[in-house]
Coordinates of C-alpha atoms in Angstrom, one line a residue:
M387 CA 0.1 0.2 0.1
A388 CA 1.1 3.4 -0.7
E389 CA 1.6 6.3 1.9
M390 CA -1.0 8.6 2.5
K391 CA -1.3 11.0 4.1
S392 CA -3.2 12.0 7.1
V393 CA -6.4 14.1 6.8
F394 CA -6.4 15.1 9.9
R395 CA -3.6 17.8 11.1
E396 CA -2.6 18.7 14.7
V397 CA -4.2 22.2 15.6
L398 CA -2.4 24.3 19.2
P399 CA -5.0 26.9 20.0
K400 CA -3.4 29.5 20.7
Q401 CA -5.8 31.5 23.4
G402 CA -7.2 29.2 25.9
Q403 CA -6.3 26.3 27.8
L404 CA -5.0 22.8 26.6
S405 CA -6.3 19.9 27.8
V406 CA -4.9 16.2 28.2
E407 CA -6.3 13.5 28.2
D408 CA -4.3 10.3 30.2
I409 CA -4.4 7.0 30.7
T410 CA -6.2 6.2 34.1
T411 CA -3.8 3.3 36.3
M412 CA -4.5 1.3 38.9
V413 CA -3.5 2.6 41.8
L414 CA -2.9 -0.1 44.6
C415 CA -4.0 0.1 48.2
K416 CA -3.0 -1.4 51.5
P417 CA -5.2 -4.3 51.9
K418 CA -8.1 -3.6 54.5
L419 CA -8.5 -6.5 57.5
L420 CA -12.0 -7.1 58.4
P421 CA -12.7 -8.8 61.6
L422 CA -14.1 -11.9 61.4
K423 CA -16.7 -11.3 64.4
S424 CA -18.3 -7.9 64.5
L425 CA -18.5 -5.7 67.2
T426 CA -22.0 -6.2 68.4
L427 CA -21.9 -10.3 67.7
E428 CA -19.0 -9.8 70.1
K429 CA -20.9 -7.7 72.9
L430 CA -23.4 -10.4 72.2
E431 CA -21.5 -13.6 73.5
K432 CA -20.2 -11.8 76.0
M433 CA -23.9 -10.9 77.3
Q434 CA -24.3 -14.7 76.7
Q435 CA -21.5 -15.6 78.6
A436 CA -22.2 -13.7 81.4
A437 CA -25.8 -14.9 81.9
Q438 CA -25.0 -18.8 81.8
D439 CA -22.1 -17.5 84.7
T440 CA -24.7 -16.1 86.7
I441 CA -27.6 -19.3 85.8
R442 CA -24.8 -21.9 87.1
Q443 CA -23.6 -19.6 90.2
Q444 CA -27.1 -19.5 91.1
E445 CA -27.3 -23.5 90.6
M446 CA -24.7 -24.5 92.6
A447 CA -25.8 -22.2 95.2
E448 CA -29.1 -24.0 95.0
K449 CA -27.3 -27.4 95.1
E450 CA -25.5 -26.5 97.9
Q451 CA -27.9 -25.1 100.0
Q452 CA -30.1 -28.5 99.3
Q453 CA -27.2 -30.3 101.0
I454 CA -27.3 -28.2 104.0
T455 CA -31.1 -28.6 104.4
H456 CA -30.9 -32.8 104.0

């Protein structure tokens, strides 16, 4: 093929702003570590554990009282 001259010629503005389009590139950020359990779930588990401990203490107190009365 024969070389073809470019149909468009470059035009630079004499006034105003010249804008240049740039290719966007990916930017790598530090990975964010997510907790395995949410704070709400941890609070609920603590409350449940505390309730179970209280129930155990009450049951132990009842057993001791039954042994004393028998």
